[in-house]
Short mmCIF file of N, CA and C in Angstrom, two decimals:
data_model
loop_
_atom_site.label_atom_id
_atom_site.label_comp_id
_atom_site.label_asym_id
_atom_site.label_seq_id
_atom_site.Cartn_x
_atom_site.Cartn_y
_atom_site.Cartn_z
N UNK U 1 0.84 -1.19 0.00
CA UNK U 1 0.00 0.00 0.00
C UNK U 1 0.88 1.24 0.00
N UNK U 2 0.38 2.27 -0.64
CA UNK U 2 1.08 3.56 -0.70
C UNK U 2 0.06 4.65 -0.43
N UNK U 3 0.49 5.69 0.31
CA UNK U 3 -0.41 6.80 0.62
C UNK U 3 0.21 8.10 0.14
N UNK U 4 -0.65 9.01 -0.35
CA UNK U 4 -0.19 10.31 -0.82
C UNK U 4 -1.13 11.40 -0.37
N UNK U 5 -0.61 12.61 -0.34
CA UNK U 5 -1.40 13.78 0.05
C UNK U 5 -1.34 14.82 -1.06
N UNK U 6 -2.44 15.54 -1.25
CA UNK U 6 -2.47 16.59 -2.27
C UNK U 6 -3.15 17.83 -1.73
N UNK U 7 -2.76 18.97 -2.27
CA UNK U 7 -3.33 20.26 -1.87
C UNK U 7 -3.37 21.14 -3.11
N UNK U 8 -4.42 21.92 -3.23
CA UNK U 8 -4.49 22.89 -4.31
C UNK U 8 -5.31 24.09 -3.87
N UNK U 9 -5.07 25.21 -4.52
CA UNK U 9 -5.79 26.45 -4.23
C UNK U 9 -5.90 27.25 -5.53
N UNK U 10 -7.04 27.88 -5.72
CA UNK U 10 -7.22 28.78 -6.86
C UNK U 10 -8.02 30.00 -6.41
N UNK U 11 -7.77 31.10 -7.07
CA UNK U 11 -8.43 32.37 -6.79
C UNK U 11 -9.82 32.40 -7.41
N UNK U 12 -10.79 32.96 -6.68
CA UNK U 12 -12.14 33.18 -7.21
C UNK U 12 -12.15 34.47 -8.03
N UNK U 13 -12.78 34.40 -9.22
CA UNK U 13 -12.88 35.56 -10.10
C UNK U 13 -14.25 35.58 -10.77
N UNK U 14 -14.62 36.72 -11.27
CA UNK U 14 -15.86 36.86 -12.05
C UNK U 14 -15.63 36.26 -13.45
N UNK U 15 -16.72 35.95 -14.13
CA UNK U 15 -16.70 35.50 -15.52
C UNK U 15 -15.98 34.18 -15.75
N UNK U 16 -16.02 33.31 -14.75
CA UNK U 16 -15.52 31.93 -14.92
C UNK U 16 -16.55 31.00 -14.32
N UNK U 17 -16.68 29.81 -14.90
CA UNK U 17 -17.56 28.78 -14.34
C UNK U 17 -16.89 28.21 -13.10
N UNK U 18 -17.70 27.84 -12.12
CA UNK U 18 -17.18 27.18 -10.92
C UNK U 18 -17.34 25.67 -11.12
N UNK U 19 -16.20 25.02 -11.26
CA UNK U 19 -16.15 23.57 -11.42
C UNK U 19 -15.47 22.98 -10.19
N UNK U 20 -16.17 22.10 -9.49
CA UNK U 20 -15.61 21.41 -8.33
C UNK U 20 -16.01 19.95 -8.40
N UNK U 21 -15.05 19.08 -8.24
CA UNK U 21 -15.35 17.65 -8.27
C UNK U 21 -15.91 17.20 -9.60
N UNK U 22 -15.55 17.91 -10.67
CA UNK U 22 -15.99 17.54 -12.00
C UNK U 22 -17.38 18.00 -12.38
N UNK U 23 -18.02 18.76 -11.50
CA UNK U 23 -19.37 19.24 -11.83
C UNK U 23 -19.40 20.77 -11.78
N UNK U 24 -20.29 21.34 -12.59
CA UNK U 24 -20.46 22.79 -12.58
C UNK U 24 -21.45 23.17 -11.50
N UNK U 25 -21.07 24.16 -10.71
CA UNK U 25 -21.91 24.64 -9.61
C UNK U 25 -22.34 26.06 -9.94
N UNK U 26 -23.62 26.30 -9.85
CA UNK U 26 -24.17 27.62 -10.14
C UNK U 26 -23.71 28.60 -9.05
N UNK U 27 -22.86 29.54 -9.46
CA UNK U 27 -22.34 30.54 -8.53
C UNK U 27 -21.87 31.73 -9.34
N UNK U 28 -21.84 32.89 -8.72
CA UNK U 28 -21.49 34.13 -9.42
C UNK U 28 -20.01 34.25 -9.76
N UNK U 29 -19.18 33.39 -9.19
CA UNK U 29 -17.73 33.44 -9.45
C UNK U 29 -17.24 32.04 -9.78
N UNK U 30 -16.07 32.00 -10.38
CA UNK U 30 -15.43 30.73 -10.68
C UNK U 30 -13.97 30.79 -10.31
N UNK U 31 -13.26 29.69 -10.53
CA UNK U 31 -11.85 29.62 -10.14
C UNK U 31 -10.95 29.91 -11.33
N UNK U 32 -9.93 30.72 -11.09
CA UNK U 32 -8.98 31.13 -12.12
C UNK U 32 -7.87 30.10 -12.22
N UNK U 33 -7.59 29.66 -13.44
CA UNK U 33 -6.50 28.73 -13.65
C UNK U 33 -6.32 28.44 -15.13
N UNK U 34 -5.25 27.75 -15.47
CA UNK U 34 -4.94 27.41 -16.85
C UNK U 34 -5.94 26.39 -17.38
N UNK U 35 -6.29 25.42 -16.54
CA UNK U 35 -7.31 24.43 -16.89
C UNK U 35 -8.66 24.96 -16.41
N UNK U 36 -9.58 24.06 -16.08
CA UNK U 36 -10.85 24.51 -15.51
C UNK U 36 -10.72 24.88 -14.04
N UNK U 37 -9.51 24.71 -13.47
CA UNK U 37 -9.17 25.14 -12.10
C UNK U 37 -9.95 24.40 -11.02
N UNK U 38 -10.28 23.15 -11.26
CA UNK U 38 -11.02 22.33 -10.31
C UNK U 38 -10.08 21.93 -9.16
N UNK U 39 -10.10 22.72 -8.07
CA UNK U 39 -9.17 22.49 -6.96
C UNK U 39 -9.30 21.11 -6.35
N UNK U 40 -10.51 20.58 -6.29
CA UNK U 40 -10.70 19.26 -5.69
C UNK U 40 -10.04 18.18 -6.54
N UNK U 41 -10.31 18.17 -7.81
CA UNK U 41 -9.71 17.16 -8.69
C UNK U 41 -8.20 17.32 -8.73
N UNK U 42 -7.71 18.56 -8.70
CA UNK U 42 -6.25 18.78 -8.69
C UNK U 42 -5.62 18.21 -7.42
N UNK U 43 -6.24 18.43 -6.28
CA UNK U 43 -5.71 17.88 -5.03
C UNK U 43 -5.74 16.35 -5.06
N UNK U 44 -6.80 15.78 -5.60
CA UNK U 44 -6.89 14.32 -5.71
C UNK U 44 -5.79 13.77 -6.60
N UNK U 45 -5.57 14.41 -7.76
CA UNK U 45 -4.50 13.94 -8.65
C UNK U 45 -3.14 14.01 -7.96
N UNK U 46 -2.88 15.11 -7.26
CA UNK U 46 -1.60 15.24 -6.56
C UNK U 46 -1.44 14.17 -5.48
N UNK U 47 -2.53 13.82 -4.80
CA UNK U 47 -2.43 12.77 -3.78
C UNK U 47 -2.15 11.41 -4.42
N UNK U 48 -2.73 11.15 -5.57
CA UNK U 48 -2.48 9.90 -6.28
C UNK U 48 -1.03 9.83 -6.77
N UNK U 49 -0.57 10.91 -7.37
CA UNK U 49 0.80 10.96 -7.87
C UNK U 49 1.81 10.90 -6.72
N UNK U 50 1.50 11.59 -5.64
CA UNK U 50 2.39 11.60 -4.48
C UNK U 50 2.56 10.23 -3.86
N UNK U 51 1.52 9.42 -3.90
CA UNK U 51 1.59 8.08 -3.32
C UNK U 51 2.68 7.24 -3.99
N UNK U 52 2.95 7.51 -5.26
CA UNK U 52 3.99 6.76 -5.98
C UNK U 52 5.22 7.63 -6.28
N UNK U 53 5.32 8.77 -5.59
CA UNK U 53 6.46 9.68 -5.74
C UNK U 53 6.68 10.07 -7.21
N UNK U 54 5.57 10.40 -7.90
CA UNK U 54 5.63 10.76 -9.31
C UNK U 54 5.54 12.26 -9.54
N UNK U 55 5.76 13.05 -8.50
CA UNK U 55 5.70 14.49 -8.65
C UNK U 55 4.29 15.01 -8.47
N UNK U 56 3.97 16.07 -9.21
CA UNK U 56 2.66 16.69 -9.09
C UNK U 56 2.09 16.97 -10.47
N UNK U 57 0.87 17.53 -10.50
CA UNK U 57 0.23 17.75 -11.79
C UNK U 57 0.94 18.83 -12.61
N UNK U 58 1.63 19.76 -11.96
CA UNK U 58 2.40 20.76 -12.69
C UNK U 58 3.51 20.15 -13.52
N UNK U 59 4.04 19.04 -13.05
CA UNK U 59 5.10 18.32 -13.78
C UNK U 59 4.51 17.62 -15.00
N UNK U 60 3.34 16.98 -14.82
CA UNK U 60 2.72 16.24 -15.92
C UNK U 60 1.95 17.13 -16.90
N UNK U 61 1.29 18.15 -16.36
CA UNK U 61 0.41 19.00 -17.15
C UNK U 61 0.77 20.47 -16.91
N UNK U 62 1.91 20.93 -17.43
CA UNK U 62 2.39 22.29 -17.11
C UNK U 62 1.42 23.38 -17.58
N UNK U 63 1.37 24.45 -16.79
CA UNK U 63 0.44 25.53 -17.10
C UNK U 63 0.93 26.46 -18.20
N UNK U 64 2.04 26.13 -18.82
CA UNK U 64 2.50 26.89 -19.98
C UNK U 64 2.31 26.10 -21.28
N UNK U 65 1.59 24.98 -21.18
CA UNK U 65 1.30 24.14 -22.34
C UNK U 65 -0.15 24.36 -22.75
N UNK U 66 -0.34 24.93 -23.95
CA UNK U 66 -1.69 25.23 -24.42
C UNK U 66 -2.56 24.00 -24.62
N UNK U 67 -1.98 22.82 -24.63
CA UNK U 67 -2.77 21.59 -24.74
C UNK U 67 -3.69 21.43 -23.53
N UNK U 68 -3.34 22.07 -22.43
CA UNK U 68 -4.13 21.95 -21.20
C UNK U 68 -4.95 23.20 -20.89
N UNK U 69 -4.96 24.17 -21.80
CA UNK U 69 -5.71 25.41 -21.60
C UNK U 69 -7.21 25.10 -21.54
N UNK U 70 -7.83 25.47 -20.43
CA UNK U 70 -9.27 25.28 -20.19
C UNK U 70 -9.72 23.81 -20.24
N UNK U 71 -8.80 22.87 -20.09
CA UNK U 71 -9.14 21.46 -20.17
C UNK U 71 -9.96 21.03 -18.94
N UNK U 72 -10.85 20.11 -19.16
CA UNK U 72 -11.64 19.49 -18.10
C UNK U 72 -10.68 18.68 -17.21
N UNK U 73 -10.59 19.02 -15.95
CA UNK U 73 -9.65 18.34 -15.05
C UNK U 73 -9.95 16.85 -14.92
N UNK U 74 -11.17 16.44 -15.18
CA UNK U 74 -11.48 15.00 -15.12
C UNK U 74 -10.79 14.22 -16.23
N UNK U 75 -10.49 14.88 -17.35
CA UNK U 75 -9.69 14.24 -18.40
C UNK U 75 -8.29 13.98 -17.88
N UNK U 76 -7.75 14.95 -17.14
CA UNK U 76 -6.41 14.79 -16.56
C UNK U 76 -6.44 13.73 -15.46
N UNK U 77 -7.51 13.68 -14.69
CA UNK U 77 -7.65 12.67 -13.64
C UNK U 77 -7.63 11.27 -14.25
N UNK U 78 -8.31 11.12 -15.36
CA UNK U 78 -8.32 9.83 -16.05
C UNK U 78 -6.91 9.44 -16.50
N UNK U 79 -6.14 10.41 -16.99
CA UNK U 79 -4.75 10.16 -17.40
C UNK U 79 -3.89 9.74 -16.20
N UNK U 80 -4.08 10.42 -15.07
CA UNK U 80 -3.33 10.06 -13.86
C UNK U 80 -3.70 8.65 -13.42
N UNK U 81 -4.97 8.31 -13.49
CA UNK U 81 -5.40 6.97 -13.10
C UNK U 81 -4.77 5.92 -14.01
N UNK U 82 -4.65 6.20 -15.29
CA UNK U 82 -4.00 5.28 -16.23
C UNK U 82 -2.53 5.08 -15.84
N UNK U 83 -1.85 6.16 -15.49
CA UNK U 83 -0.45 6.06 -15.06
C UNK U 83 -0.33 5.19 -13.82
N UNK U 84 -1.22 5.42 -12.86
CA UNK U 84 -1.21 4.65 -11.61
C UNK U 84 -1.40 3.16 -11.91
N UNK U 85 -2.35 2.85 -12.79
CA UNK U 85 -2.60 1.45 -13.15
C UNK U 85 -1.41 0.84 -13.89
N UNK U 86 -0.76 1.62 -14.76
CA UNK U 86 0.43 1.13 -15.47
C UNK U 86 1.57 0.82 -14.50
N UNK U 87 1.58 1.49 -13.38
CA UNK U 87 2.60 1.24 -12.34
C UNK U 87 2.20 0.06 -11.44
N UNK U 88 1.03 -0.54 -11.71
CA UNK U 88 0.60 -1.72 -10.97
C UNK U 88 -0.23 -1.44 -9.73
N UNK U 89 -0.83 -0.24 -9.65
CA UNK U 89 -1.62 0.13 -8.47
C UNK U 89 -3.03 0.55 -8.87
N UNK U 90 -3.91 0.55 -7.89
CA UNK U 90 -5.26 1.07 -8.08
C UNK U 90 -5.65 1.85 -6.83
N UNK U 91 -6.65 2.71 -6.99
CA UNK U 91 -7.14 3.50 -5.87
C UNK U 91 -7.89 2.59 -4.92
N UNK U 92 -7.46 2.58 -3.67
CA UNK U 92 -8.18 1.88 -2.62
C UNK U 92 -9.24 2.81 -2.05
N UNK U 93 -8.82 4.01 -1.66
CA UNK U 93 -9.78 5.03 -1.26
C UNK U 93 -9.14 6.40 -1.28
N UNK U 94 -10.02 7.39 -1.36
CA UNK U 94 -9.63 8.80 -1.36
C UNK U 94 -10.49 9.50 -0.31
N UNK U 95 -9.87 10.36 0.47
CA UNK U 95 -10.62 11.21 1.39
C UNK U 95 -10.16 12.64 1.12
N UNK U 96 -11.11 13.55 0.98
CA UNK U 96 -10.76 14.91 0.62
C UNK U 96 -11.69 15.91 1.28
N UNK U 97 -11.23 17.16 1.25
CA UNK U 97 -12.01 18.25 1.84
C UNK U 97 -11.85 19.50 0.98
N UNK U 98 -12.95 20.18 0.77
CA UNK U 98 -12.96 21.47 0.07
C UNK U 98 -13.17 22.55 1.12
N UNK U 99 -12.37 23.61 1.06
CA UNK U 99 -12.48 24.71 2.01
C UNK U 99 -12.96 25.94 1.25
N UNK U 100 -14.22 26.34 1.52
CA UNK U 100 -14.83 27.48 0.84
C UNK U 100 -15.87 28.11 1.74
N UNK U 101 -15.86 29.42 1.82
CA UNK U 101 -16.89 30.11 2.60
C UNK U 101 -18.24 30.05 1.89
N UNK U 102 -18.20 30.24 0.57
CA UNK U 102 -19.38 30.16 -0.28
C UNK U 102 -18.94 29.58 -1.61
N UNK U 103 -19.78 28.97 -2.35
CA UNK U 103 -21.19 28.67 -2.11
C UNK U 103 -21.34 27.47 -1.17
N UNK U 104 -22.54 27.20 -0.76
CA UNK U 104 -22.85 26.03 0.06
C UNK U 104 -22.64 24.79 -0.82
N UNK U 105 -21.78 23.88 -0.39
CA UNK U 105 -21.40 22.74 -1.23
C UNK U 105 -22.09 21.43 -0.86
N UNK U 106 -22.67 21.35 0.33
CA UNK U 106 -23.28 20.09 0.78
C UNK U 106 -24.25 19.50 -0.25
N UNK U 107 -25.09 20.30 -0.92
CA UNK U 107 -26.03 19.72 -1.88
C UNK U 107 -25.36 19.08 -3.10
N UNK U 108 -24.07 19.36 -3.32
CA UNK U 108 -23.36 18.90 -4.51
C UNK U 108 -22.40 17.73 -4.25
N UNK U 109 -22.18 17.41 -3.00
CA UNK U 109 -21.16 16.42 -2.64
C UNK U 109 -21.41 15.05 -3.28
N UNK U 110 -22.63 14.55 -3.23
CA UNK U 110 -22.90 13.23 -3.80
C UNK U 110 -22.65 13.18 -5.30
N UNK U 111 -23.00 14.25 -6.02
CA UNK U 111 -22.73 14.30 -7.46
C UNK U 111 -21.22 14.30 -7.73
N UNK U 112 -20.47 15.01 -6.90
CA UNK U 112 -19.01 15.03 -7.04
C UNK U 112 -18.44 13.63 -6.82
N UNK U 113 -18.92 12.97 -5.77
CA UNK U 113 -18.44 11.61 -5.47
C UNK U 113 -18.75 10.67 -6.63
N UNK U 114 -19.95 10.76 -7.17
CA UNK U 114 -20.34 9.91 -8.30
C UNK U 114 -19.44 10.16 -9.51
N UNK U 115 -19.20 11.42 -9.81
CA UNK U 115 -18.38 11.78 -10.97
C UNK U 115 -16.96 11.26 -10.82
N UNK U 116 -16.35 11.50 -9.67
CA UNK U 116 -14.96 11.08 -9.46
C UNK U 116 -14.86 9.56 -9.44
N UNK U 117 -15.80 8.89 -8.81
CA UNK U 117 -15.80 7.42 -8.80
C UNK U 117 -15.90 6.87 -10.21
N UNK U 118 -16.73 7.48 -11.03
CA UNK U 118 -16.88 7.04 -12.42
C UNK U 118 -15.57 7.21 -13.20
N UNK U 119 -14.96 8.38 -13.06
CA UNK U 119 -13.70 8.66 -13.77
C UNK U 119 -12.61 7.68 -13.34
N UNK U 120 -12.57 7.36 -12.05
CA UNK U 120 -11.53 6.47 -11.52
C UNK U 120 -11.93 4.99 -11.60
N UNK U 121 -13.12 4.72 -12.12
CA UNK U 121 -13.60 3.34 -12.25
C UNK U 121 -13.52 2.59 -10.92
N UNK U 122 -14.10 3.22 -9.90
CA UNK U 122 -14.12 2.63 -8.57
C UNK U 122 -15.50 2.82 -7.96
N UNK U 123 -15.76 2.15 -6.86
CA UNK U 123 -17.03 2.29 -6.17
C UNK U 123 -17.12 3.65 -5.48
N UNK U 124 -18.30 4.20 -5.43
CA UNK U 124 -18.52 5.50 -4.79
C UNK U 124 -18.11 5.46 -3.31
N UNK U 125 -18.22 4.29 -2.68
CA UNK U 125 -17.84 4.15 -1.27
C UNK U 125 -16.34 4.40 -1.05
N UNK U 126 -15.56 4.39 -2.13
CA UNK U 126 -14.12 4.64 -2.02
C UNK U 126 -13.75 6.11 -2.14
N UNK U 127 -14.76 6.97 -2.36
CA UNK U 127 -14.51 8.39 -2.57
C UNK U 127 -15.18 9.20 -1.46
N UNK U 128 -14.37 9.79 -0.62
CA UNK U 128 -14.87 10.65 0.46
C UNK U 128 -14.62 12.11 0.13
N UNK U 129 -15.66 12.92 0.21
CA UNK U 129 -15.54 14.36 -0.01
C UNK U 129 -16.33 15.07 1.08
N UNK U 130 -15.67 16.04 1.70
CA UNK U 130 -16.31 16.87 2.70
C UNK U 130 -16.10 18.33 2.30
N UNK U 131 -16.90 19.21 2.86
CA UNK U 131 -16.73 20.64 2.62
C UNK U 131 -16.83 21.35 3.97
N UNK U 132 -16.06 22.42 4.10
CA UNK U 132 -16.10 23.21 5.32
C UNK U 132 -15.85 24.67 4.99
N UNK U 133 -16.20 25.53 5.92
CA UNK U 133 -15.85 26.95 5.82
C UNK U 133 -14.69 27.20 6.78
N UNK U 134 -14.21 28.42 6.78
CA UNK U 134 -13.18 28.80 7.76
C UNK U 134 -13.74 29.85 8.72
N UNK U 135 -15.07 29.88 8.84
CA UNK U 135 -15.71 30.86 9.73
C UNK U 135 -15.24 32.27 9.42
N UNK U 136 -15.10 32.56 8.12
CA UNK U 136 -14.72 33.87 7.58
C UNK U 136 -13.28 34.25 7.88
N UNK U 137 -12.44 33.29 8.23
CA UNK U 137 -11.01 33.54 8.46
C UNK U 137 -10.22 33.16 7.21
N UNK U 138 -9.10 33.86 6.98
CA UNK U 138 -8.21 33.52 5.89
C UNK U 138 -8.77 33.86 4.51
N UNK U 139 -7.99 33.51 3.45
CA UNK U 139 -8.40 33.88 2.10
C UNK U 139 -9.69 33.18 1.69
N UNK U 140 -9.91 31.94 2.16
CA UNK U 140 -11.17 31.27 1.84
C UNK U 140 -12.33 32.00 2.52
N UNK U 141 -12.14 32.38 3.77
CA UNK U 141 -13.17 33.08 4.53
C UNK U 141 -13.51 34.44 3.96
N UNK U 142 -12.51 35.09 3.35
CA UNK U 142 -12.74 36.39 2.71
C UNK U 142 -13.27 36.21 1.28
N UNK U 143 -13.49 34.96 0.89
CA UNK U 143 -14.00 34.59 -0.43
C UNK U 143 -13.09 35.05 -1.56
N UNK U 144 -11.78 34.98 -1.30
CA UNK U 144 -10.78 35.30 -2.32
C UNK U 144 -10.44 34.05 -3.14
N UNK U 145 -10.64 32.88 -2.55
CA UNK U 145 -10.31 31.65 -3.25
C UNK U 145 -10.88 30.45 -2.54
N UNK U 146 -10.63 29.29 -3.14
CA UNK U 146 -11.07 28.00 -2.60
C UNK U 146 -9.87 27.08 -2.59
N UNK U 147 -9.75 26.27 -1.55
CA UNK U 147 -8.67 25.29 -1.49
C UNK U 147 -9.26 23.89 -1.28
N UNK U 148 -8.43 22.90 -1.52
CA UNK U 148 -8.84 21.51 -1.31
C UNK U 148 -7.63 20.69 -0.90
N UNK U 149 -7.89 19.69 -0.07
CA UNK U 149 -6.86 18.74 0.35
C UNK U 149 -7.37 17.34 0.12
N UNK U 150 -6.45 16.42 -0.14
CA UNK U 150 -6.85 15.04 -0.40
C UNK U 150 -5.76 14.09 0.08
N UNK U 151 -6.18 12.94 0.56
CA UNK U 151 -5.27 11.82 0.79
C UNK U 151 -5.80 10.65 -0.04
N UNK U 152 -4.86 9.86 -0.54
CA UNK U 152 -5.21 8.72 -1.37
C UNK U 152 -4.40 7.52 -0.95
N UNK U 153 -5.09 6.40 -0.80
CA UNK U 153 -4.43 5.12 -0.52
C UNK U 153 -4.49 4.30 -1.79
N UNK U 154 -3.32 3.90 -2.27
CA UNK U 154 -3.23 3.02 -3.43
C UNK U 154 -2.84 1.63 -2.96
N UNK U 155 -3.36 0.62 -3.62
CA UNK U 155 -2.98 -0.75 -3.32
C UNK U 155 -2.45 -1.40 -4.59
N UNK U 156 -1.54 -2.32 -4.38
CA UNK U 156 -0.94 -3.07 -5.49
C UNK U 156 -2.02 -3.94 -6.13
N UNK U 157 -2.05 -3.92 -7.46
CA UNK U 157 -2.99 -4.77 -8.19
C UNK U 157 -2.43 -6.19 -8.17
N UNK U 158 -3.23 -7.13 -7.73
CA UNK U 158 -2.79 -8.53 -7.70
C UNK U 158 -2.89 -9.10 -9.11
N UNK U 159 -1.84 -9.73 -9.54
CA UNK U 159 -1.79 -10.29 -10.92
C UNK U 159 -2.55 -11.58 -11.02
#
C-alpha cells in the first residue's frame, strides 16, 4: 500500500464557471486557472501521484502548455489513473475536503463523489468528499479563493 497527500488552491474571479469535483456549480464566481481550475480534482491527482512519488500535476500538465488550456480536469484525472494502473496500483480510497466560505457545497457532494468514482472506475464508497468553511477567516473566509486537500491510498494490483 502507498499513501499520498495533495493540496491545491485557486483564486475566485468573475466571468468563470465554478467547477468542483468535475461538476459545474451555479455561482457568481469561478476559479482562475490554466485548466478549468477544479481544486478538488487537482488535489486528488496530486495525492495519487504523491503516493507513488511521481511528482505533481504541474510536472505532468504544465500551465505553460496550451494543450491543457481550459481542459476538463477529469480528463487529466483519467490520465493520472492510467499512469497509476500502469505502475501496478489502483485507488483503494480517497478522502478529501474542500475549504470554501461560499457557495454552500453540501447539496453537490454526492454528485461530485459519483463523478470522481466514475472517472476512476471505482465504487462511490471509495470516494470521500467533505466541505467546510473557515468561519470567515483567511483567504477562503474572505471569499478570495477556494482550497482543497486530499489523501489517497493506493494498493498493489494482484496479478
